[in-house]
Amino acid sequence: MKRVKLHDKTFELSIPETEILKSVKAVAEKVNKDYEGKCPLILAVLNGSFMFCADFVRELTIPCEVSFVKLSSYSGTQTTGKVEELIGVNSDITGRDVIIVEDIVESGNTLLKLKSILESKGVASSVICSLFFKPSKLKVDLKVDYPAMIIPDDFIVGYGLDYNEAGRQLRDVYTLCQES
């Protein structure tokens, strides 16, 4: 599909699934090398990262454990700036190496909050692995250790990312069309 309509907005194909999967494999290879001999906890941020996390862990050759956390800071196409913890980390992660898996990093507010939560739980280390990263939108001092793809500031959907909960199931990524 070249274009999709979700609710009241139209989106145009921008990143095909083949390109996404190539980037997922490349970032997983870096993690495999850096975490050789370790067993990190992969902590996926729901809902958006579920597709990325599934493909990412299938590319890992290192032993790992997978868990999930749910934080929210979005309403429609805009970030609210307020991070809510909807599902938290329930297991003991003291002394663990944690790889946070996120769908997209924009302002960084959500991940800064999550890193603070992890530090308070005594993790040995925490790094960020994000499928998409918009460096020009970053508003906080945050390092994205493993960005799979650097993208422009456009609003995107597909491959787990949504617009008001629609479009997560799309295999490709679509960019919001400019309203004329």
mmCIF file with all atom_site columns, C-alpha atoms in Angstrom:
data_model
loop_
_atom_site.group_PDB
_atom_site.id
_atom_site.type_symbol
_atom_site.label_atom_id
_atom_site.label_alt_id
_atom_site.label_comp_id
_atom_site.label_asym_id
_atom_site.label_entity_id
_atom_site.label_seq_id
_atom_site.pdbx_PDB_ins_code
_atom_site.Cartn_x
_atom_site.Cartn_y
_atom_site.Cartn_z
_atom_site.occupancy
_atom_site.B_iso_or_equiv
_atom_site.pdbx_formal_charge
_atom_site.auth_seq_id
_atom_site.auth_comp_id
_atom_site.auth_asym_id
_atom_site.auth_atom_id
_atom_site.pdbx_PDB_model_num
ATOM 1   C CA . MET A 1 1   ? 0.000  0.000   0.000  1.00 0.00 ? 1   MET A CA 1
ATOM 2   C CA . LYS A 1 2   ? 1.314  3.421   -0.911 1.00 0.00 ? 2   LYS A CA 1
ATOM 3   C CA . ARG A 1 3   ? -1.139 5.283   1.346  1.00 0.00 ? 3   ARG A CA 1
ATOM 4   C CA . VAL A 1 4   ? -3.305 4.430   4.337  1.00 0.00 ? 4   VAL A CA 1
ATOM 5   C CA . LYS A 1 5   ? -6.053 6.374   6.054  1.00 0.00 ? 5   LYS A CA 1
ATOM 6   C CA . LEU A 1 6   ? -6.257 6.087   9.835  1.00 0.00 ? 6   LEU A CA 1
ATOM 7   C CA . HIS A 1 7   ? -9.121 7.910   11.514 1.00 0.00 ? 7   HIS A CA 1
ATOM 8   C CA . ASP A 1 8   ? -9.020 11.419  10.036 1.00 0.00 ? 8   ASP A CA 1
ATOM 9   C CA . LYS A 1 9   ? -5.418 11.363  8.738  1.00 0.00 ? 9   LYS A CA 1
ATOM 10  C CA . THR A 1 10  ? -3.665 10.039  5.632  1.00 0.00 ? 10  THR A CA 1
ATOM 11  C CA . PHE A 1 11  ? -0.208 8.481   5.754  1.00 0.00 ? 11  PHE A CA 1
ATOM 12  C CA . GLU A 1 12  ? 2.216  7.693   2.941  1.00 0.00 ? 12  GLU A CA 1
ATOM 13  C CA . LEU A 1 13  ? 4.672  4.778   2.753  1.00 0.00 ? 13  LEU A CA 1
ATOM 14  C CA . SER A 1 14  ? 8.109  5.916   3.915  1.00 0.00 ? 14  SER A CA 1
ATOM 15  C CA . ILE A 1 15  ? 10.078 2.923   5.248  1.00 0.00 ? 15  ILE A CA 1
ATOM 16  C CA . PRO A 1 16  ? 9.403  -0.561  3.837  1.00 0.00 ? 16  PRO A CA 1
ATOM 17  C CA . GLU A 1 17  ? 9.515  -3.610  6.116  1.00 0.00 ? 17  GLU A CA 1
ATOM 18  C CA . THR A 1 18  ? 12.638 -4.951  4.365  1.00 0.00 ? 18  THR A CA 1
ATOM 19  C CA . GLU A 1 19  ? 14.581 -1.813  5.338  1.00 0.00 ? 19  GLU A CA 1
ATOM 20  C CA . ILE A 1 20  ? 13.289 -2.007  8.918  1.00 0.00 ? 20  ILE A CA 1
ATOM 21  C CA . LEU A 1 21  ? 14.299 -5.659  9.296  1.00 0.00 ? 21  LEU A CA 1
ATOM 22  C CA . LYS A 1 22  ? 17.769 -4.930  7.902  1.00 0.00 ? 22  LYS A CA 1
ATOM 23  C CA . SER A 1 23  ? 18.223 -2.210  10.560 1.00 0.00 ? 23  SER A CA 1
ATOM 24  C CA . VAL A 1 24  ? 16.886 -4.498  13.317 1.00 0.00 ? 24  VAL A CA 1
ATOM 25  C CA . LYS A 1 25  ? 19.401 -7.186  12.356 1.00 0.00 ? 25  LYS A CA 1
ATOM 26  C CA . ALA A 1 26  ? 22.279 -4.658  12.300 1.00 0.00 ? 26  ALA A CA 1
ATOM 27  C CA . VAL A 1 27  ? 21.477 -3.255  15.756 1.00 0.00 ? 27  VAL A CA 1
ATOM 28  C CA . ALA A 1 28  ? 21.066 -6.790  17.177 1.00 0.00 ? 28  ALA A CA 1
ATOM 29  C CA . GLU A 1 29  ? 24.525 -7.692  15.855 1.00 0.00 ? 29  GLU A CA 1
ATOM 30  C CA . LYS A 1 30  ? 26.004 -4.750  17.798 1.00 0.00 ? 30  LYS A CA 1
ATOM 31  C CA . VAL A 1 31  ? 24.222 -5.851  20.987 1.00 0.00 ? 31  VAL A CA 1
ATOM 32  C CA . ASN A 1 32  ? 25.380 -9.455  20.466 1.00 0.00 ? 32  ASN A CA 1
ATOM 33  C CA . LYS A 1 33  ? 28.973 -8.258  20.284 1.00 0.00 ? 33  LYS A CA 1
ATOM 34  C CA . ASP A 1 34  ? 28.739 -5.858  23.245 1.00 0.00 ? 34  ASP A CA 1
ATOM 35  C CA . TYR A 1 35  ? 26.913 -8.321  25.529 1.00 0.00 ? 35  TYR A CA 1
ATOM 36  C CA . GLU A 1 36  ? 28.837 -11.474 24.661 1.00 0.00 ? 36  GLU A CA 1
ATOM 37  C CA . GLY A 1 37  ? 29.144 -13.599 27.805 1.00 0.00 ? 37  GLY A CA 1
ATOM 38  C CA . LYS A 1 38  ? 26.313 -11.739 29.563 1.00 0.00 ? 38  LYS A CA 1
ATOM 39  C CA . CYS A 1 39  ? 22.606 -12.389 30.031 1.00 0.00 ? 39  CYS A CA 1
ATOM 40  C CA . PRO A 1 40  ? 20.864 -9.005  29.904 1.00 0.00 ? 40  PRO A CA 1
ATOM 41  C CA . LEU A 1 41  ? 17.234 -8.314  30.696 1.00 0.00 ? 41  LEU A CA 1
ATOM 42  C CA . ILE A 1 42  ? 15.478 -6.988  27.608 1.00 0.00 ? 42  ILE A CA 1
ATOM 43  C CA . LEU A 1 43  ? 12.879 -4.533  28.902 1.00 0.00 ? 43  LEU A CA 1
ATOM 44  C CA . ALA A 1 44  ? 10.431 -3.635  26.144 1.00 0.00 ? 44  ALA A CA 1
ATOM 45  C CA . VAL A 1 45  ? 8.336  -0.487  26.462 1.00 0.00 ? 45  VAL A CA 1
ATOM 46  C CA . LEU A 1 46  ? 4.731  -1.232  25.499 1.00 0.00 ? 46  LEU A CA 1
ATOM 47  C CA . ASN A 1 47  ? 2.713  -0.786  23.378 1.00 0.00 ? 47  ASN A CA 1
ATOM 48  C CA . GLY A 1 48  ? 4.763  0.535   20.488 1.00 0.00 ? 48  GLY A CA 1
ATOM 49  C CA . SER A 1 49  ? 7.894  -1.621  20.771 1.00 0.00 ? 49  SER A CA 1
ATOM 50  C CA . PHE A 1 50  ? 6.194  -5.029  20.657 1.00 0.00 ? 50  PHE A CA 1
ATOM 51  C CA . MET A 1 51  ? 6.967  -5.716  16.969 1.00 0.00 ? 51  MET A CA 1
ATOM 52  C CA . PHE A 1 52  ? 10.503 -4.347  17.184 1.00 0.00 ? 52  PHE A CA 1
ATOM 53  C CA . CYS A 1 53  ? 11.203 -6.302  20.372 1.00 0.00 ? 53  CYS A CA 1
ATOM 54  C CA . ALA A 1 54  ? 9.984  -9.580  18.853 1.00 0.00 ? 54  ALA A CA 1
ATOM 55  C CA . ASP A 1 55  ? 12.148 -9.198  15.750 1.00 0.00 ? 55  ASP A CA 1
ATOM 56  C CA . PHE A 1 56  ? 15.097 -7.875  17.776 1.00 0.00 ? 56  PHE A CA 1
ATOM 57  C CA . VAL A 1 57  ? 15.244 -10.779 20.266 1.00 0.00 ? 57  VAL A CA 1
ATOM 58  C CA . ARG A 1 58  ? 14.948 -13.307 17.429 1.00 0.00 ? 58  ARG A CA 1
ATOM 59  C CA . GLU A 1 59  ? 18.192 -11.829 16.057 1.00 0.00 ? 59  GLU A CA 1
ATOM 60  C CA . LEU A 1 60  ? 20.024 -12.087 19.396 1.00 0.00 ? 60  LEU A CA 1
ATOM 61  C CA . THR A 1 61  ? 22.494 -14.928 19.822 1.00 0.00 ? 61  THR A CA 1
ATOM 62  C CA . ILE A 1 62  ? 23.287 -14.082 23.453 1.00 0.00 ? 62  ILE A CA 1
ATOM 63  C CA . PRO A 1 63  ? 21.202 -15.477 26.305 1.00 0.00 ? 63  PRO A CA 1
ATOM 64  C CA . CYS A 1 64  ? 18.643 -12.976 27.571 1.00 0.00 ? 64  CYS A CA 1
ATOM 65  C CA . GLU A 1 65  ? 15.404 -12.593 29.467 1.00 0.00 ? 65  GLU A CA 1
ATOM 66  C CA . VAL A 1 66  ? 12.482 -10.480 28.247 1.00 0.00 ? 66  VAL A CA 1
ATOM 67  C CA . SER A 1 67  ? 10.072 -8.396  30.292 1.00 0.00 ? 67  SER A CA 1
ATOM 68  C CA . PHE A 1 68  ? 7.747  -5.486  29.605 1.00 0.00 ? 68  PHE A CA 1
ATOM 69  C CA . VAL A 1 69  ? 6.898  -2.096  31.049 1.00 0.00 ? 69  VAL A CA 1
ATOM 70  C CA . LYS A 1 70  ? 4.141  0.268   29.973 1.00 0.00 ? 70  LYS A CA 1
ATOM 71  C CA . LEU A 1 71  ? 4.600  4.016   30.152 1.00 0.00 ? 71  LEU A CA 1
ATOM 72  C CA . SER A 1 72  ? 2.601  6.658   28.343 1.00 0.00 ? 72  SER A CA 1
ATOM 73  C CA . SER A 1 73  ? 3.187  10.265  27.339 1.00 0.00 ? 73  SER A CA 1
ATOM 74  C CA . TYR A 1 74  ? 1.173  10.604  24.119 1.00 0.00 ? 74  TYR A CA 1
ATOM 75  C CA . SER A 1 75  ? -2.250 11.851  23.132 1.00 0.00 ? 75  SER A CA 1
ATOM 76  C CA . GLY A 1 76  ? -3.006 11.707  19.398 1.00 0.00 ? 76  GLY A CA 1
ATOM 77  C CA . THR A 1 77  ? 0.032  12.966  17.469 1.00 0.00 ? 77  THR A CA 1
ATOM 78  C CA . GLN A 1 78  ? 1.492  15.024  20.336 1.00 0.00 ? 78  GLN A CA 1
ATOM 79  C CA . THR A 1 79  ? 3.476  14.210  23.432 1.00 0.00 ? 79  THR A CA 1
ATOM 80  C CA . THR A 1 80  ? 1.864  15.453  26.641 1.00 0.00 ? 80  THR A CA 1
ATOM 81  C CA . GLY A 1 81  ? 5.192  15.909  28.421 1.00 0.00 ? 81  GLY A CA 1
ATOM 82  C CA . LYS A 1 82  ? 3.802  13.973  31.404 1.00 0.00 ? 82  LYS A CA 1
ATOM 83  C CA . VAL A 1 83  ? 4.952  10.360  31.781 1.00 0.00 ? 83  VAL A CA 1
ATOM 84  C CA . GLU A 1 84  ? 2.558  7.885   33.376 1.00 0.00 ? 84  GLU A CA 1
ATOM 85  C CA . GLU A 1 85  ? 3.665  4.439   34.577 1.00 0.00 ? 85  GLU A CA 1
ATOM 86  C CA . LEU A 1 86  ? 0.838  2.086   33.610 1.00 0.00 ? 86  LEU A CA 1
ATOM 87  C CA . ILE A 1 87  ? 2.599  -1.278  34.112 1.00 0.00 ? 87  ILE A CA 1
ATOM 88  C CA . GLY A 1 88  ? 5.799  -1.285  36.127 1.00 0.00 ? 88  GLY A CA 1
ATOM 89  C CA . VAL A 1 89  ? 8.803  -3.525  36.635 1.00 0.00 ? 89  VAL A CA 1
ATOM 90  C CA . ASN A 1 90  ? 7.689  -6.265  39.026 1.00 0.00 ? 90  ASN A CA 1
ATOM 91  C CA . SER A 1 91  ? 10.703 -8.595  39.234 1.00 0.00 ? 91  SER A CA 1
ATOM 92  C CA . ASP A 1 92  ? 13.918 -8.106  41.190 1.00 0.00 ? 92  ASP A CA 1
ATOM 93  C CA . ILE A 1 93  ? 16.391 -6.531  38.780 1.00 0.00 ? 93  ILE A CA 1
ATOM 94  C CA . THR A 1 94  ? 19.086 -5.611  41.295 1.00 0.00 ? 94  THR A CA 1
ATOM 95  C CA . GLY A 1 95  ? 22.519 -6.013  39.732 1.00 0.00 ? 95  GLY A CA 1
ATOM 96  C CA . ARG A 1 96  ? 21.132 -6.794  36.257 1.00 0.00 ? 96  ARG A CA 1
ATOM 97  C CA . ASP A 1 97  ? 22.237 -5.341  32.936 1.00 0.00 ? 97  ASP A CA 1
ATOM 98  C CA . VAL A 1 98  ? 19.077 -3.965  31.316 1.00 0.00 ? 98  VAL A CA 1
ATOM 99  C CA . ILE A 1 99  ? 18.550 -3.167  27.649 1.00 0.00 ? 99  ILE A CA 1
ATOM 100 C CA . ILE A 1 100 ? 15.529 -0.911  27.279 1.00 0.00 ? 100 ILE A CA 1
ATOM 101 C CA . VAL A 1 101 ? 13.833 -1.582  23.940 1.00 0.00 ? 101 VAL A CA 1
ATOM 102 C CA . GLU A 1 102 ? 11.788 1.358   22.664 1.00 0.00 ? 102 GLU A CA 1
ATOM 103 C CA . ASP A 1 103 ? 9.978  1.985   19.398 1.00 0.00 ? 103 ASP A CA 1
ATOM 104 C CA . ILE A 1 104 ? 10.890 5.647   19.013 1.00 0.00 ? 104 ILE A CA 1
ATOM 105 C CA . VAL A 1 105 ? 12.827 8.287   20.954 1.00 0.00 ? 105 VAL A CA 1
ATOM 106 C CA . GLU A 1 106 ? 11.734 11.872  20.495 1.00 0.00 ? 106 GLU A CA 1
ATOM 107 C CA . SER A 1 107 ? 11.725 14.157  23.564 1.00 0.00 ? 107 SER A CA 1
ATOM 108 C CA . GLY A 1 108 ? 13.370 11.494  25.759 1.00 0.00 ? 108 GLY A CA 1
ATOM 109 C CA . ASN A 1 109 ? 11.080 12.237  28.731 1.00 0.00 ? 109 ASN A CA 1
ATOM 110 C CA . THR A 1 110 ? 9.658  8.707   28.903 1.00 0.00 ? 110 THR A CA 1
ATOM 111 C CA . LEU A 1 111 ? 13.053 7.020   28.846 1.00 0.00 ? 111 LEU A CA 1
ATOM 112 C CA . LEU A 1 112 ? 14.586 9.450   31.331 1.00 0.00 ? 112 LEU A CA 1
ATOM 113 C CA . LYS A 1 113 ? 11.780 8.526   33.754 1.00 0.00 ? 113 LYS A CA 1
ATOM 114 C CA . LEU A 1 114 ? 12.286 4.805   33.087 1.00 0.00 ? 114 LEU A CA 1
ATOM 115 C CA . LYS A 1 115 ? 16.058 5.020   33.591 1.00 0.00 ? 115 LYS A CA 1
ATOM 116 C CA . SER A 1 116 ? 15.418 6.773   36.923 1.00 0.00 ? 116 SER A CA 1
ATOM 117 C CA . ILE A 1 117 ? 13.065 3.958   37.973 1.00 0.00 ? 117 ILE A CA 1
ATOM 118 C CA . LEU A 1 118 ? 15.667 1.337   37.003 1.00 0.00 ? 118 LEU A CA 1
ATOM 119 C CA . GLU A 1 119 ? 18.438 3.124   38.910 1.00 0.00 ? 119 GLU A CA 1
ATOM 120 C CA . SER A 1 120 ? 16.231 3.212   42.026 1.00 0.00 ? 120 SER A CA 1
ATOM 121 C CA . LYS A 1 121 ? 15.872 -0.576  41.692 1.00 0.00 ? 121 LYS A CA 1
ATOM 122 C CA . GLY A 1 122 ? 19.667 -1.051  41.715 1.00 0.00 ? 122 GLY A CA 1
ATOM 123 C CA . VAL A 1 123 ? 20.411 -2.195  38.161 1.00 0.00 ? 123 VAL A CA 1
ATOM 124 C CA . ALA A 1 124 ? 24.062 -2.699  37.249 1.00 0.00 ? 124 ALA A CA 1
ATOM 125 C CA . SER A 1 125 ? 23.551 -0.855  33.963 1.00 0.00 ? 125 SER A CA 1
ATOM 126 C CA . SER A 1 126 ? 20.825 0.305   31.613 1.00 0.00 ? 126 SER A CA 1
ATOM 127 C CA . VAL A 1 127 ? 21.132 1.177   27.939 1.00 0.00 ? 127 VAL A CA 1
ATOM 128 C CA . ILE A 1 128 ? 18.613 2.235   25.334 1.00 0.00 ? 128 ILE A CA 1
ATOM 129 C CA . CYS A 1 129 ? 17.973 0.396   22.081 1.00 0.00 ? 129 CYS A CA 1
ATOM 130 C CA . SER A 1 130 ? 15.452 2.233   19.915 1.00 0.00 ? 130 SER A CA 1
ATOM 131 C CA . LEU A 1 131 ? 14.164 1.355   16.471 1.00 0.00 ? 131 LEU A CA 1
ATOM 132 C CA . PHE A 1 132 ? 13.699 5.023   15.556 1.00 0.00 ? 132 PHE A CA 1
ATOM 133 C CA . PHE A 1 133 ? 15.488 8.081   16.913 1.00 0.00 ? 133 PHE A CA 1
ATOM 134 C CA . LYS A 1 134 ? 14.766 11.757  16.211 1.00 0.00 ? 134 LYS A CA 1
ATOM 135 C CA . PRO A 1 135 ? 17.862 13.504  17.661 1.00 0.00 ? 135 PRO A CA 1
ATOM 136 C CA . SER A 1 136 ? 16.629 17.008  16.835 1.00 0.00 ? 136 SER A CA 1
ATOM 137 C CA . LYS A 1 137 ? 13.533 16.448  19.034 1.00 0.00 ? 137 LYS A CA 1
ATOM 138 C CA . LEU A 1 138 ? 15.501 15.354  22.134 1.00 0.00 ? 138 LEU A CA 1
ATOM 139 C CA . LYS A 1 139 ? 14.703 17.671  25.066 1.00 0.00 ? 139 LYS A CA 1
ATOM 140 C CA . VAL A 1 140 ? 16.644 15.968  27.868 1.00 0.00 ? 140 VAL A CA 1
ATOM 141 C CA . ASP A 1 141 ? 20.198 14.757  28.445 1.00 0.00 ? 141 ASP A CA 1
ATOM 142 C CA . LEU A 1 142 ? 19.788 11.172  27.293 1.00 0.00 ? 142 LEU A CA 1
ATOM 143 C CA . LYS A 1 143 ? 22.053 8.810   25.364 1.00 0.00 ? 143 LYS A CA 1
ATOM 144 C CA . VAL A 1 144 ? 20.434 6.449   22.870 1.00 0.00 ? 144 VAL A CA 1
ATOM 145 C CA . ASP A 1 145 ? 23.051 3.714   22.905 1.00 0.00 ? 145 ASP A CA 1
ATOM 146 C CA . TYR A 1 146 ? 21.676 1.598   20.067 1.00 0.00 ? 146 TYR A CA 1
ATOM 147 C CA . PRO A 1 147 ? 19.606 3.587   17.559 1.00 0.00 ? 147 PRO A CA 1
ATOM 148 C CA . ALA A 1 148 ? 18.561 1.326   14.679 1.00 0.00 ? 148 ALA A CA 1
ATOM 149 C CA . MET A 1 149 ? 17.397 4.197   12.432 1.00 0.00 ? 149 MET A CA 1
ATOM 150 C CA . ILE A 1 150 ? 17.833 7.979   12.625 1.00 0.00 ? 150 ILE A CA 1
ATOM 151 C CA . ILE A 1 151 ? 14.742 9.612   11.118 1.00 0.00 ? 151 ILE A CA 1
ATOM 152 C CA . PRO A 1 152 ? 13.377 13.126  10.474 1.00 0.00 ? 152 PRO A CA 1
ATOM 153 C CA . ASP A 1 153 ? 10.807 14.822  12.706 1.00 0.00 ? 153 ASP A CA 1
ATOM 154 C CA . ASP A 1 154 ? 7.786  13.487  10.804 1.00 0.00 ? 154 ASP A CA 1
ATOM 155 C CA . PHE A 1 155 ? 4.940  11.704  12.601 1.00 0.00 ? 155 PHE A CA 1
ATOM 156 C CA . ILE A 1 156 ? 5.002  8.006   11.664 1.00 0.00 ? 156 ILE A CA 1
ATOM 157 C CA . VAL A 1 157 ? 2.838  4.919   12.124 1.00 0.00 ? 157 VAL A CA 1
ATOM 158 C CA . GLY A 1 158 ? 3.209  1.201   11.471 1.00 0.00 ? 158 GLY A CA 1
ATOM 159 C CA . TYR A 1 159 ? 5.442  -1.587  12.726 1.00 0.00 ? 159 TYR A CA 1
ATOM 160 C CA . GLY A 1 160 ? 4.021  -1.108  16.220 1.00 0.00 ? 160 GLY A CA 1
ATOM 161 C CA . LEU A 1 161 ? 3.655  2.695   16.175 1.00 0.00 ? 161 LEU A CA 1
ATOM 162 C CA . ASP A 1 162 ? 0.147  4.094   16.184 1.00 0.00 ? 162 ASP A CA 1
ATOM 163 C CA . TYR A 1 163 ? -2.088 7.075   15.648 1.00 0.00 ? 163 TYR A CA 1
ATOM 164 C CA . ASN A 1 164 ? -4.765 6.932   18.360 1.00 0.00 ? 164 ASN A CA 1
ATOM 165 C CA . GLU A 1 165 ? -4.232 3.135   18.588 1.00 0.00 ? 165 GLU A CA 1
ATOM 166 C CA . ALA A 1 166 ? -4.667 2.581   14.823 1.00 0.00 ? 166 ALA A CA 1
ATOM 167 C CA . GLY A 1 167 ? -1.960 1.359   12.454 1.00 0.00 ? 167 GLY A CA 1
ATOM 168 C CA . ARG A 1 168 ? 0.191  -0.731  14.796 1.00 0.00 ? 168 ARG A CA 1
ATOM 169 C CA . GLN A 1 169 ? -0.321 -3.850  12.647 1.00 0.00 ? 169 GLN A CA 1
ATOM 170 C CA . LEU A 1 170 ? 1.125  -2.309  9.463  1.00 0.00 ? 170 LEU A CA 1
ATOM 171 C CA . ARG A 1 171 ? 4.307  -4.075  8.363  1.00 0.00 ? 171 ARG A CA 1
ATOM 172 C CA . ASP A 1 172 ? 5.789  -0.938  6.798  1.00 0.00 ? 172 ASP A CA 1
ATOM 173 C CA . VAL A 1 173 ? 6.154  2.549   8.275  1.00 0.00 ? 173 VAL A CA 1
ATOM 174 C CA . TYR A 1 174 ? 4.055  5.417   6.970  1.00 0.00 ? 174 TYR A CA 1
ATOM 175 C CA . THR A 1 175 ? 4.562  9.173   7.373  1.00 0.00 ? 175 THR A CA 1
ATOM 176 C CA . LEU A 1 176 ? 1.748  11.628  8.009  1.00 0.00 ? 176 LEU A CA 1
ATOM 177 C CA . CYS A 1 177 ? 0.871  13.484  4.795  1.00 0.00 ? 177 CYS A CA 1
ATOM 178 C CA . GLN A 1 178 ? 0.927  17.245  4.921  1.00 0.00 ? 178 GLN A CA 1
ATOM 179 C CA . GLU A 1 179 ? -2.561 18.699  5.015  1.00 0.00 ? 179 GLU A CA 1
ATOM 180 C CA . SER A 1 180 ? -3.197 21.009  2.063  1.00 0.00 ? 180 SER A CA 1
#
